[in-house]
PDB file of C-alpha atoms in Angstrom:
ATOM      1  CA  MET A 246     -56.762  95.643 123.101  1.00  0.00           C
ATOM      2  CA  PRO A 247     -55.371  96.434 119.524  1.00  0.00           C
ATOM      3  CA  LYS A 248     -51.764  95.422 118.997  1.00  0.00           C
ATOM      4  CA  PHE A 249     -49.301  98.224 118.748  1.00  0.00           C
ATOM      5  CA  ARG A 250     -47.925  98.747 115.269  1.00  0.00           C
ATOM      6  CA  ILE A 251     -46.198 101.589 113.275  1.00  0.00           C
ATOM      7  CA  ASP A 252     -46.734 102.063 109.605  1.00  0.00           C
ATOM      8  CA  ASP A 253     -46.556 104.950 107.173  1.00  0.00           C
ATOM      9  CA  ALA A 254     -50.051 106.021 107.952  1.00  0.00           C
ATOM     10  CA  ASN A 255     -49.600 106.708 111.728  1.00  0.00           C
ATOM     11  CA  LYS A 256     -45.911 107.558 111.986  1.00  0.00           C
ATOM     12  CA  GLU A 257     -46.737 111.254 112.298  1.00  0.00           C
ATOM     13  CA  ASP A 258     -49.270 110.925 114.766  1.00  0.00           C
ATOM     14  CA  ILE A 259     -47.274 108.520 117.008  1.00  0.00           C
ATOM     15  CA  LEU A 260     -44.377 111.159 117.059  1.00  0.00           C
ATOM     16  CA  LYS A 261     -46.822 113.877 117.907  1.00  0.00           C
ATOM     17  CA  ILE A 262     -48.196 111.964 120.892  1.00  0.00           C
ATOM     18  CA  VAL A 263     -45.226 110.019 122.387  1.00  0.00           C
ATOM     19  CA  THR A 264     -42.260 112.322 121.545  1.00  0.00           C
ATOM     20  CA  TYR A 265     -41.326 115.897 122.290  1.00  0.00           C
ATOM     21  CA  HIS A 266     -38.577 118.300 121.597  1.00  0.00           C
ATOM     22  CA  PRO A 267     -36.766 118.859 125.089  1.00  0.00           C
ATOM     23  CA  HIS A 268     -36.767 122.651 125.362  1.00  0.00           C
ATOM     24  CA  ASN A 269     -35.593 122.445 128.989  1.00  0.00           C
ATOM     25  CA  TYR A 270     -32.356 120.900 127.773  1.00  0.00           C
ATOM     26  CA  VAL A 271     -32.015 123.458 125.070  1.00  0.00           C
ATOM     27  CA  LYS A 272     -32.417 126.245 127.487  1.00  0.00           C
ATOM     28  CA  ALA A 273     -29.966 124.647 129.957  1.00  0.00           C
ATOM     29  CA  VAL A 274     -26.838 125.691 127.675  1.00  0.00           C
ATOM     30  CA  ILE A 275     -25.892 128.778 125.730  1.00  0.00           C
ATOM     31  CA  SER A 276     -29.015 130.539 124.389  1.00  0.00           C
ATOM     32  CA  LEU A 277     -28.549 133.741 122.524  1.00  0.00           C
ATOM     33  CA  THR A 278     -31.338 136.125 123.267  1.00  0.00           C
ATOM     34  CA  GLN A 279     -30.334 138.666 120.778  1.00  0.00           C
ATOM     35  CA  PRO A 280     -31.409 138.144 117.004  1.00  0.00           C
ATOM     36  CA  THR A 281     -28.736 136.385 115.146  1.00  0.00           C
ATOM     37  CA  GLY A 282     -30.331 137.023 111.555  1.00  0.00           C
ATOM     38  CA  ASP A 283     -29.087 139.584 109.058  1.00  0.00           C
ATOM     39  CA  VAL A 284     -30.745 142.866 108.141  1.00  0.00           C
ATOM     40  CA  GLU A 285     -32.939 142.885 104.899  1.00  0.00           C
ATOM     41  CA  PHE A 286     -30.511 141.888 102.106  1.00  0.00           C
ATOM     42  CA  LYS A 287     -30.403 144.088  98.958  1.00  0.00           C
ATOM     43  CA  PRO A 288     -28.999 142.907  95.588  1.00  0.00           C
ATOM     44  CA  PRO A 289     -25.231 143.292  95.276  1.00  0.00           C
ATOM     45  CA  THR A 290     -24.244 146.382  93.084  1.00  0.00           C
ATOM     46  CA  SER A 291     -20.219 146.054  93.477  1.00  0.00           C
ATOM     47  CA  SER A 292     -17.964 143.200  92.278  1.00  0.00           C
ATOM     48  CA  ILE A 293     -15.409 141.415  94.014  1.00  0.00           C
ATOM     49  CA  GLY A 294     -12.583 143.070  91.986  1.00  0.00           C
ATOM     50  CA  SER A 295      -9.771 140.938  90.670  1.00  0.00           C
ATOM     51  CA  LEU A 296     -11.014 137.837  92.252  1.00  0.00           C
ATOM     52  CA  LYS A 297     -13.839 137.704  89.839  1.00  0.00           C
ATOM     53  CA  VAL A 298     -11.703 135.618  87.501  1.00  0.00           C
ATOM     54  CA  LEU A 299     -11.581 132.857  89.985  1.00  0.00           C
ATOM     55  CA  PRO A 300     -14.078 129.847  89.351  1.00  0.00           C
ATOM     56  CA  ILE A 301     -16.789 129.524  92.017  1.00  0.00           C
ATOM     57  CA  GLU A 302     -15.719 126.014  92.787  1.00  0.00           C
ATOM     58  CA  LEU A 303     -12.338 127.538  93.950  1.00  0.00           C
ATOM     59  CA  PHE A 304     -14.288 129.991  96.224  1.00  0.00           C
ATOM     60  CA  ASP A 305     -16.153 126.999  97.677  1.00  0.00           C
ATOM     61  CA  LEU A 306     -12.686 125.365  98.581  1.00  0.00           C
ATOM     62  CA  VAL A 307     -11.245 128.340 100.027  1.00  0.00           C
ATOM     63  CA  ILE A 308     -14.385 128.875 102.205  1.00  0.00           C
ATOM     64  CA  LYS A 309     -14.610 125.220 103.174  1.00  0.00           C
ATOM     65  CA  TYR A 310     -11.183 125.200 104.428  1.00  0.00           C
ATOM     66  CA  SER A 311     -11.017 128.629 106.253  1.00  0.00           C
ATOM     67  CA  ASP A 312     -11.952 129.139 109.863  1.00  0.00           C
ATOM     68  CA  MET A 313     -15.400 130.385 110.845  1.00  0.00           C
ATOM     69  CA  HIS A 314     -14.069 133.906 111.855  1.00  0.00           C
ATOM     70  CA  THR A 315     -12.416 134.465 108.466  1.00  0.00           C
ATOM     71  CA  VAL A 316     -15.496 133.651 106.597  1.00  0.00           C
ATOM     72  CA  SER A 317     -17.510 135.774 108.721  1.00  0.00           C
ATOM     73  CA  VAL A 318     -15.046 138.670 107.949  1.00  0.00           C
ATOM     74  CA  LEU A 319     -15.103 137.903 104.228  1.00  0.00           C
ATOM     75  CA  ARG A 320     -18.901 137.988 103.897  1.00  0.00           C
ATOM     76  CA  THR A 321     -18.854 141.608 105.368  1.00  0.00           C
ATOM     77  CA  ALA A 322     -16.603 142.902 102.469  1.00  0.00           C
ATOM     78  CA  ASN A 323     -19.644 143.707 100.265  1.00  0.00           C
ATOM     79  CA  ARG A 324     -22.954 142.198  99.258  1.00  0.00           C
ATOM     80  CA  ARG A 325     -21.359 140.316  96.467  1.00  0.00           C
ATOM     81  CA  THR A 326     -18.980 138.403  98.738  1.00  0.00           C
ATOM     82  CA  ARG A 327     -21.798 137.728 101.230  1.00  0.00           C
ATOM     83  CA  LEU A 328     -23.830 136.204  98.388  1.00  0.00           C
ATOM     84  CA  ILE A 329     -20.893 133.844  97.352  1.00  0.00           C
ATOM     85  CA  VAL A 330     -20.120 132.866 100.968  1.00  0.00           C
ATOM     86  CA  ASP A 331     -23.727 132.078 101.964  1.00  0.00           C
ATOM     87  CA  ALA A 332     -24.180 129.993  98.800  1.00  0.00           C
ATOM     88  CA  SER A 333     -21.126 128.071  99.353  1.00  0.00           C
ATOM     89  CA  PHE A 334     -21.052 124.332 100.397  1.00  0.00           C
ATOM     90  CA  PRO A 335     -20.968 123.430 103.187  1.00  0.00           C
ATOM     91  CA  TYR A 336     -21.148 127.041 104.973  1.00  0.00           C
ATOM     92  CA  LYS A 337     -24.739 127.407 103.656  1.00  0.00           C
ATOM     93  CA  HIS A 338     -25.929 124.252 105.479  1.00  0.00           C
ATOM     94  CA  ILE A 339     -24.366 125.441 108.690  1.00  0.00           C
ATOM     95  CA  ILE A 340     -26.427 128.750 108.522  1.00  0.00           C
ATOM     96  CA  LEU A 341     -29.447 127.204 107.290  1.00  0.00           C
ATOM     97  CA  CYS A 342     -29.666 124.340 110.002  1.00  0.00           C
ATOM     98  CA  ALA A 343     -27.907 126.114 112.978  1.00  0.00           C
ATOM     99  CA  PRO A 344     -28.062 129.889 112.289  1.00  0.00           C
ATOM    100  CA  HIS A 345     -27.170 130.538 115.857  1.00  0.00           C
ATOM    101  CA  ILE A 346     -23.716 128.922 115.717  1.00  0.00           C
ATOM    102  CA  ARG A 347     -22.008 131.430 113.802  1.00  0.00           C
ATOM    103  CA  ALA A 348     -22.804 134.139 116.477  1.00  0.00           C
ATOM    104  CA  THR A 349     -22.221 131.700 119.244  1.00  0.00           C
ATOM    105  CA  LEU A 350     -18.607 130.773 118.075  1.00  0.00           C
ATOM    106  CA  GLU A 351     -17.831 134.597 117.499  1.00  0.00           C
ATOM    107  CA  ARG A 352     -19.239 135.828 120.933  1.00  0.00           C
ATOM    108  CA  THR A 353     -17.224 132.952 122.769  1.00  0.00           C
ATOM    109  CA  GLY A 354     -14.051 133.947 121.022  1.00  0.00           C
ATOM    110  CA  VAL A 355     -13.238 130.634 119.374  1.00  0.00           C
ATOM    111  CA  ALA A 356     -14.560 131.137 115.941  1.00  0.00           C
ATOM    112  CA  SER A 357     -10.920 131.545 114.544  1.00  0.00           C
ATOM    113  CA  HIS A 358     -10.077 128.058 115.842  1.00  0.00           C
ATOM    114  CA  PHE A 359     -12.570 125.978 114.006  1.00  0.00           C
ATOM    115  CA  PHE A 360     -12.744 125.356 110.184  1.00  0.00           C
ATOM    116  CA  VAL A 361     -16.086 125.526 108.266  1.00  0.00           C
ATOM    117  CA  GLU A 362     -15.532 121.943 107.111  1.00  0.00           C
ATOM    118  CA  GLU A 363     -14.885 120.878 110.812  1.00  0.00           C
ATOM    119  CA  VAL A 364     -18.034 122.421 112.013  1.00  0.00           C
ATOM    120  CA  PHE A 365     -20.043 120.988 109.127  1.00  0.00           C
ATOM    121  CA  CYS A 366     -18.600 117.425 109.929  1.00  0.00           C
ATOM    122  CA  VAL A 367     -20.066 117.676 113.370  1.00  0.00           C
ATOM    123  CA  LEU A 368     -23.373 119.143 112.061  1.00  0.00           C
ATOM    124  CA  SER A 369     -23.785 116.231 109.752  1.00  0.00           C
ATOM    125  CA  ASN A 370     -22.815 113.380 112.391  1.00  0.00           C
ATOM    126  CA  PRO A 371     -25.498 112.699 114.903  1.00  0.00           C
ATOM    127  CA  ALA A 372     -23.387 110.643 117.319  1.00  0.00           C
ATOM    128  CA  CYS A 373     -22.209 111.902 120.676  1.00  0.00           C
ATOM    129  CA  HIS A 374     -18.272 111.950 120.587  1.00  0.00           C
ATOM    130  CA  VAL A 375     -18.279 110.049 123.957  1.00  0.00           C
ATOM    131  CA  CYS A 376     -21.053 107.333 123.875  1.00  0.00           C
ATOM    132  CA  GLY A 377     -22.393 107.260 120.325  1.00  0.00           C
ATOM    133  CA  ASN A 378     -25.869 108.094 121.196  1.00  0.00           C
ATOM    134  CA  PHE A 379     -27.797 111.094 119.634  1.00  0.00           C
ATOM    135  CA  GLY A 380     -25.925 114.117 120.643  1.00  0.00           C
ATOM    136  CA  LEU A 381     -27.996 117.278 121.421  1.00  0.00           C
ATOM    137  CA  TYR A 382     -25.195 119.565 121.842  1.00  0.00           C
ATOM    138  CA  LEU A 383     -21.964 121.046 120.492  1.00  0.00           C
ATOM    139  CA  TRP A 384     -19.225 121.016 123.160  1.00  0.00           C
ATOM    140  CA  ILE A 385     -17.463 124.384 122.175  1.00  0.00           C
ATOM    141  CA  PRO A 386     -13.906 123.740 123.671  1.00  0.00           C
ATOM    142  CA  GLU A 387     -13.230 120.988 121.253  1.00  0.00           C
ATOM    143  CA  CYS A 388     -15.998 121.404 118.684  1.00  0.00           C
ATOM    144  CA  ILE A 389     -17.478 117.935 119.169  1.00  0.00           C
ATOM    145  CA  ARG A 390     -21.019 116.658 119.571  1.00  0.00           C
ATOM    146  CA  CYS A 391     -22.159 115.376 122.873  1.00  0.00           C
ATOM    147  CA  CYS A 392     -25.350 114.085 124.488  1.00  0.00           C
ATOM    148  CA  ILE A 393     -26.929 115.552 127.860  1.00  0.00           C
ATOM    149  CA  THR A 394     -25.783 112.569 129.877  1.00  0.00           C
ATOM    150  CA  CYS A 395     -22.208 112.802 128.760  1.00  0.00           C
ATOM    151  CA  LEU A 396     -22.201 116.639 129.258  1.00  0.00           C
ATOM    152  CA  LYS A 397     -23.336 116.150 132.889  1.00  0.00           C
ATOM    153  CA  GLU A 398     -21.103 113.202 133.661  1.00  0.00           C
ATOM    154  CA  ASP A 399     -18.219 112.665 131.514  1.00  0.00           C
ATOM    155  CA  PRO A 400     -14.933 113.764 132.949  1.00  0.00           C
ATOM    156  CA  GLY A 401     -13.516 114.771 129.532  1.00  0.00           C
ATOM    157  CA  LEU A 402     -16.411 117.067 129.266  1.00  0.00           C
ATOM    158  CA  MET A 403     -15.674 119.027 132.362  1.00  0.00           C
ATOM    159  CA  PRO A 404     -13.877 122.201 131.094  1.00  0.00           C
ATOM    160  CA  MET A 405     -11.027 123.869 133.267  1.00  0.00           C
ATOM    161  CA  SER A 406     -10.506 127.616 133.600  1.00  0.00           C
ATOM    162  CA  GLU A 407      -7.651 129.274 131.884  1.00  0.00           C
ATOM    163  CA  ARG A 408      -6.053 130.092 135.248  1.00  0.00           C
ATOM    164  CA  ASP A 409      -6.165 126.367 136.350  1.00  0.00           C
ATOM    165  CA  ALA A 410      -4.628 125.111 132.919  1.00  0.00           C
ATOM    166  CA  GLN A 411      -1.771 127.637 133.327  1.00  0.00           C
ATOM    167  CA  ALA A 412      -1.150 126.377 136.790  1.00  0.00           C
ATOM    168  CA  ALA A 413      -1.731 122.565 135.913  1.00  0.00           C
ATOM    169  CA  PHE A 414       0.474 122.504 132.834  1.00  0.00           C
ATOM    170  CA  GLY A 415       2.927 125.341 133.422  1.00  0.00           C
ATOM    171  CA  LEU A 416       1.556 127.444 130.543  1.00  0.00           C
ATOM    172  CA  THR A 417       1.746 131.194 129.810  1.00  0.00           C
ATOM    173  CA  LYS A 418      -1.183 133.275 128.630  1.00  0.00           C
ATOM    174  CA  SER A 419       0.511 133.752 125.247  1.00  0.00           C
ATOM    175  CA  GLN A 420       0.922 130.078 124.796  1.00  0.00           C
ATOM    176  CA  MET A 421      -2.794 129.478 125.635  1.00  0.00           C
ATOM    177  CA  ALA A 422      -3.591 131.464 122.418  1.00  0.00           C
ATOM    178  CA  MET A 423      -2.564 128.405 120.499  1.00  0.00           C
ATOM    179  CA  ILE A 424      -5.789 126.430 121.601  1.00  0.00           C
ATOM    180  CA  PRO A 425      -9.379 127.414 121.821  1.00  0.00           C
ATOM    181  CA  VAL A 426     -10.250 129.295 125.033  1.00  0.00           C
ATOM    182  CA  MET A 427     -13.835 130.365 125.269  1.00  0.00           C
ATOM    183  CA  VAL A 428     -15.453 133.256 127.108  1.00  0.00           C
ATOM    184  CA  THR A 429     -18.769 132.175 128.577  1.00  0.00           C
ATOM    185  CA  LEU A 430     -21.881 134.206 127.980  1.00  0.00           C
ATOM    186  CA  PRO A 431     -24.213 135.607 130.574  1.00  0.00           C
ATOM    187  CA  GLY A 432     -27.566 133.842 130.944  1.00  0.00           C
ATOM    188  CA  GLU A 433     -29.477 131.105 132.650  1.00  0.00           C
ATOM    189  CA  TYR A 434     -27.896 127.650 132.736  1.00  0.00           C
ATOM    190  CA  THR A 435     -28.523 123.963 133.760  1.00  0.00           C
ATOM    191  CA  THR A 436     -31.954 122.507 134.021  1.00  0.00           C
ATOM    192  CA  PHE A 437     -32.276 124.400 137.376  1.00  0.00           C
ATOM    193  CA  GLN A 438     -31.754 127.805 135.576  1.00  0.00           C
ATOM    194  CA  LYS A 439     -28.819 129.075 137.448  1.00  0.00           C
ATOM    195  CA  SER A 440     -28.063 132.699 136.576  1.00  0.00           C
ATOM    196  CA  ARG A 441     -24.424 133.454 135.470  1.00  0.00           C
ATOM    197  CA  GLN A 442     -23.483 136.982 134.566  1.00  0.00           C
ATOM    198  CA  ARG A 443     -19.628 137.027 134.973  1.00  0.00           C
ATOM    199  CA  GLY A 444     -17.639 135.776 131.984  1.00  0.00           C
ATOM    200  CA  VAL A 445     -15.189 132.898 132.578  1.00  0.00           C
ATOM    201  CA  ARG A 446     -12.469 131.816 130.299  1.00  0.00           C
ATOM    202  CA  LEU A 447     -12.835 127.942 129.847  1.00  0.00           C
ATOM    203  CA  LEU A 448     -11.012 125.404 127.704  1.00  0.00           C
ATOM    204  CA  SER A 449     -10.528 121.573 127.235  1.00  0.00           C
ATOM    205  CA  GLN A 450      -8.316 119.877 129.703  1.00  0.00           C
ATOM    206  CA  LYS A 451      -7.271 117.514 127.126  1.00  0.00           C
ATOM    207  CA  ARG A 452      -6.262 120.381 124.812  1.00  0.00           C
ATOM    208  CA  ALA A 453      -4.444 122.031 127.634  1.00  0.00           C
ATOM    209  CA  ARG A 454      -2.435 118.919 128.420  1.00  0.00           C
ATOM    210  CA  GLN A 455      -1.596 118.382 124.810  1.00  0.00           C
ATOM    211  CA  LEU A 456      -0.326 121.989 124.571  1.00  0.00           C
ATOM    212  CA  GLY A 457       1.803 121.434 127.800  1.00  0.00           C
ATOM    213  CA  ILE A 458       3.359 118.506 126.008  1.00  0.00           C
ATOM    214  CA  VAL A 459       4.191 120.484 122.987  1.00  0.00           C
ATOM    215  CA  VAL A 460       5.662 123.215 124.846  1.00  0.00           C
ATOM    216  CA  ARG A 461       7.560 121.385 127.639  1.00  0.00           C
ATOM    217  CA  GLY A 462       7.820 117.792 126.092  1.00  0.00           C
ATOM    218  CA  LYS A 463       6.272 114.835 127.901  1.00  0.00           C
ATOM    219  CA  GLU A 464       9.254 114.301 130.220  1.00  0.00           C
ATOM    220  CA  GLY A 465       9.361 118.120 130.953  1.00  0.00           C
ATOM    221  CA  LEU A 466       5.494 118.176 131.707  1.00  0.00           C
ATOM    222  CA  ASP A 467       5.816 115.019 134.041  1.00  0.00           C
ATOM    223  CA  LYS A 468       8.648 116.647 135.883  1.00  0.00           C
ATOM    224  CA  TYR A 469       6.792 119.904 136.245  1.00  0.00           C
ATOM    225  CA  THR A 470       3.548 118.309 137.593  1.00  0.00           C
ATOM    226  CA  SER A 471       5.595 115.854 140.055  1.00  0.00           C
ATOM    227  CA  SER A 472       8.256 118.225 141.365  1.00  0.00           C
ATOM    228  CA  SER A 473       7.268 121.887 140.671  1.00  0.00           C
ATOM    229  CA  ASN A 474       7.260 124.314 143.728  1.00  0.00           C
ATOM    230  CA  SER A 475       4.904 126.498 141.786  1.00  0.00           C
ATOM    231  CA  LYS A 476       2.467 128.104 144.375  1.00  0.00           C
ATOM    232  CA  SER A 477      -0.172 128.269 141.657  1.00  0.00           C
ATOM    233  CA  LEU A 478       0.055 124.434 140.943  1.00  0.00           C
ATOM    234  CA  ALA A 479      -0.232 123.821 144.837  1.00  0.00           C
ATOM    235  CA  ALA A 480      -3.334 126.072 144.933  1.00  0.00           C
ATOM    236  CA  TYR A 481      -4.786 124.119 141.915  1.00  0.00           C
ATOM    237  CA  ARG A 482      -4.135 120.692 143.564  1.00  0.00           C
ATOM    238  CA  GLN A 483      -5.743 122.002 146.688  1.00  0.00           C
ATOM    239  CA  LYS A 484      -8.717 123.124 144.650  1.00  0.00           C
ATOM    240  CA  LEU A 485      -9.187 119.740 143.094  1.00  0.00           C
ATOM    241  CA  ALA A 486      -9.083 117.975 146.499  1.00  0.00           C
ATOM    242  CA  LYS A 487     -11.665 120.377 147.908  1.00  0.00           C
ATOM    243  CA  ARG A 488     -13.783 119.587 144.704  1.00  0.00           C
ATOM    244  CA  ASP A 489     -13.408 115.821 145.020  1.00  0.00           C
ATOM    245  CA  VAL A 490     -14.806 116.153 148.686  1.00  0.00           C
ATOM    246  CA  LEU A 491     -17.856 118.237 147.573  1.00  0.00           C
ATOM    247  CA  ASP A 492     -18.644 115.748 144.593  1.00  0.00           C
ATOM    248  CA  PHE A 493     -18.566 113.031 147.174  1.00  0.00           C
ATOM    249  CA  ILE A 494     -21.048 114.803 149.481  1.00  0.00           C
ATOM    250  CA  ASP A 495     -23.245 115.701 146.535  1.00  0.00           C
ATOM    251  CA  LYS A 496     -23.577 112.084 145.563  1.00  0.00           C
ATOM    252  CA  LEU A 497     -24.399 111.043 149.048  1.00  0.00           C
ATOM    253  CA  GLN A 498     -27.146 113.593 149.261  1.00  0.00           C
ATOM    254  CA  TYR A 499     -28.391 114.956 145.850  1.00  0.00           C
ATOM    255  CA  SER A 500     -26.543 115.939 142.626  1.00  0.00           C
ATOM    256  CA  PHE A 501     -26.151 119.493 141.441  1.00  0.00           C
ATOM    257  CA  ASP A 502     -25.089 119.908 137.841  1.00  0.00           C
ATOM    258  CA  ASP A 503     -21.821 121.619 137.484  1.00  0.00           C
ATOM    259  CA  VAL A 504     -22.631 124.854 135.680  1.00  0.00           C
ATOM    260  CA  TYR A 505     -19.309 125.079 133.909  1.00  0.00           C
ATOM    261  CA  ARG A 506     -20.294 121.948 131.832  1.00  0.00           C
ATOM    262  CA  TYR A 507     -23.474 123.855 130.671  1.00  0.00           C
ATOM    263  CA  LEU A 508     -21.548 127.050 130.077  1.00  0.00           C
ATOM    264  CA  SER A 509     -19.459 125.492 127.506  1.00  0.00           C
ATOM    265  CA  ALA A 510     -22.208 123.836 125.284  1.00  0.00           C
ATOM    266  CA  VAL A 511     -24.816 124.947 122.830  1.00  0.00           C
ATOM    267  CA  HIS A 512     -27.767 123.162 121.032  1.00  0.00           C
ATOM    268  CA  PHE A 513     -26.601 121.893 117.810  1.00  0.00           C
ATOM    269  CA  PRO A 514     -29.233 120.263 115.264  1.00  0.00           C
ATOM    270  CA  TYR A 515     -28.202 117.423 113.138  1.00  0.00           C
ATOM    271  CA  PHE A 516     -28.204 117.744 109.412  1.00  0.00           C
ATOM    272  CA  ASP A 517     -28.705 114.398 107.387  1.00  0.00           C
ATOM    273  CA  ARG A 518     -26.674 114.584 104.063  1.00  0.00           C
ATOM    274  CA  LEU A 519     -28.653 111.941 102.459  1.00  0.00           C
ATOM    275  CA  SER A 520     -32.253 113.217 103.008  1.00  0.00           C
ATOM    276  CA  HIS A 521     -31.172 116.841 103.390  1.00  0.00           C
ATOM    277  CA  THR A 522     -33.526 117.043 106.637  1.00  0.00           C
ATOM    278  CA  THR A 523     -32.583 118.729 109.886  1.00  0.00           C
ATOM    279  CA  HIS A 524     -33.188 116.931 113.248  1.00  0.00           C
ATOM    280  CA  VAL A 525     -33.512 119.151 116.513  1.00  0.00           C
ATOM    281  CA  GLY A 526     -33.652 116.053 118.855  1.00  0.00           C
ATOM    282  CA  LEU A 527     -36.724 114.268 120.110  1.00  0.00           C
ATOM    283  CA  ALA A 528     -37.308 112.818 123.457  1.00  0.00           C
ATOM    284  CA  CYS A 529     -39.769 110.045 124.677  1.00  0.00           C
ATOM    285  CA  ARG A 530     -42.756 111.168 126.653  1.00  0.00           C
ATOM    286  CA  GLY A 531     -43.111 107.552 127.912  1.00  0.00           C
ATOM    287  CA  CYS A 532     -39.658 107.545 129.417  1.00  0.00           C
ATOM    288  CA  ASP A 533     -40.218 110.848 130.763  1.00  0.00           C
ATOM    289  CA  ILE A 534     -43.200 109.871 132.631  1.00  0.00           C
ATOM    290  CA  ALA A 535     -41.979 106.603 133.768  1.00  0.00           C
ATOM    291  CA  SER A 536     -38.672 108.157 135.283  1.00  0.00           C
ATOM    292  CA  ARG A 537     -40.154 111.003 137.206  1.00  0.00           C
ATOM    293  CA  GLY A 538     -39.261 110.775 140.834  1.00  0.00           C
ATOM    294  CA  SER A 539     -36.640 108.134 139.956  1.00  0.00           C
ATOM    295  CA  THR A 540     -32.927 108.883 140.123  1.00  0.00           C
ATOM    296  CA  THR A 541     -32.114 105.593 138.650  1.00  0.00           C
ATOM    297  CA  SER A 542     -34.061 106.148 135.386  1.00  0.00           C
ATOM    298  CA  GLN A 543     -32.491 109.620 134.562  1.00  0.00           C
ATOM    299  CA  HIS A 544     -30.314 108.273 131.843  1.00  0.00           C
ATOM    300  CA  ARG A 545     -33.311 106.921 130.043  1.00  0.00           C
ATOM    301  CA  ARG A 546     -35.123 110.148 130.346  1.00  0.00           C
ATOM    302  CA  ASN A 547     -32.202 112.033 129.137  1.00  0.00           C
ATOM    303  CA  LYS A 548     -31.877 110.210 125.768  1.00  0.00           C
ATOM    304  CA  THR A 549     -32.650 112.008 122.582  1.00  0.00           C
ATOM    305  CA  TYR A 550     -33.135 110.725 118.944  1.00  0.00           C
ATOM    306  CA  THR A 551     -33.575 111.552 115.387  1.00  0.00           C
ATOM    307  CA  THR A 552     -37.049 111.059 113.820  1.00  0.00           C
ATOM    308  CA  ALA A 553     -36.085 107.538 112.626  1.00  0.00           C
ATOM    309  CA  GLY A 554     -34.413 106.810 115.924  1.00  0.00           C
ATOM    310  CA  ALA A 555     -37.418 107.830 117.915  1.00  0.00           C
ATOM    311  CA  LEU A 556     -39.613 105.584 115.916  1.00  0.00           C
ATOM    312  CA  GLU A 557     -37.172 102.724 116.462  1.00  0.00           C
ATOM    313  CA  HIS A 558     -37.142 103.460 120.211  1.00  0.00           C
ATOM    314  CA  VAL A 559     -40.972 103.327 120.486  1.00  0.00           C
ATOM    315  CA  LYS A 560     -41.018  99.911 118.969  1.00  0.00           C
ATOM    316  CA  GLY A 561     -39.347  98.665 122.228  1.00  0.00           C
ATOM    317  CA  CYS A 562     -40.637 101.151 124.766  1.00  0.00           C
ATOM    318  CA  PRO A 563     -43.690  99.666 126.532  1.00  0.00           C
ATOM    319  CA  ASP A 564     -44.321 103.091 128.171  1.00  0.00           C
ATOM    320  CA  ALA A 565     -44.381 104.928 124.995  1.00  0.00           C
ATOM    321  CA  GLN A 566     -46.665 102.339 123.569  1.00  0.00           C
ATOM    322  CA  ASP A 567     -49.207 102.430 126.460  1.00  0.00           C
ATOM    323  CA  LEU A 568     -49.144 106.364 126.017  1.00  0.00           C
ATOM    324  CA  TRP A 569     -50.109 105.851 122.280  1.00  0.00           C
ATOM    325  CA  MET A 570     -52.734 103.234 123.001  1.00  0.00           C
ATOM    326  CA  ALA A 571     -54.280 105.484 125.527  1.00  0.00           C
ATOM    327  CA  ASN A 572     -54.940 108.257 123.053  1.00  0.00           C
TER     328      ASN A 572
END
C-alpha cells in the first residue's frame, strides 16, 4: 500500500475527501432565517455636511472605537455615510466575513455593548477563549470565541437568566443595563433541534458577579449571599440544587445539551489577517466515523479546524488517512 503523504498537489483533494463543514453545529445555535443583506445600493447623491472636512483616517478611528449599534445607526444617515462606514477598517471585514453578526447583535439587544474593534479582535483570533482550540462560535454574553465542546460543558459558558442574576447578586433591573443582557431568538437549537419560541433574557454569570461587586462592594456582596433573607435568593438556591440533581441523573443515563448554552451562541468564521482568508471551520470525517456510537470519543468528533489546522490534524489521524487511501 502506498505511503500517505501531503503535498501541494493533493492538499485540496485531501480536504474535500476527509474534511467537511459541520452544518449541524452551525444550525445548533442562532441561525437567522431572514435575509441580512442590504437592498440594492445606489450611488450617493448627498454629502455628510460639515463632517466632510474631516480626513477619512479620522472617520476610521471613530468607527473602530464605536459600538456596533452606533455604527449601524450612522450608516443609515444617508448613502454617503453608509459608503464611508462600510469601507472603514475593521468594520468592512466584519461585514464581509460574518455578514450575519451585525443583525444578530442588534436583534439580541447587545450591539450597544460591544465595540467594532472588540468584535474584530474576536473575528481575527481563531482560538477558543477557554481551551485554545479552534472556536466555531461567538458566545454573545461576553463577546468571546468558543468551541463546541466548551460551549456544551464549560461552567463559565452556561448563561444565567436576568431574574436569576438579580436574585443571586442583589441587582435591580436598572443596574442590569450596565452589562450585556441578550434576548434569545426563536428557532431550532442544539444538535437535537429543540424548538424555542419564547424569548428569554440571558447574561454571563461572570459579568453579573462583577456588577454585584461594583454595586455592593466585595464585602457587601459576600454578606448578601451568605446572610440575606431574600425570598428570590432562596428560590434561586433551590433551583440550583434541583438542577444539580437533574444533571447528576443525566450523567448516569444520557446527556441532554442545555438549550440555554446554544441560545447564547452564533457561528462565527475566523478571518486571517495575514492571508486575508476566511475560515468557517472544518471537521474530520475520519474522526466522525470512528466516534459514531461511542460516548468517549465525542470530544474528538467535536473538534474543528482552520484549513492549515485540518491538514496538520490529518497527518496524525490514522482514520482520516485510511479514508483518503480508500478513495
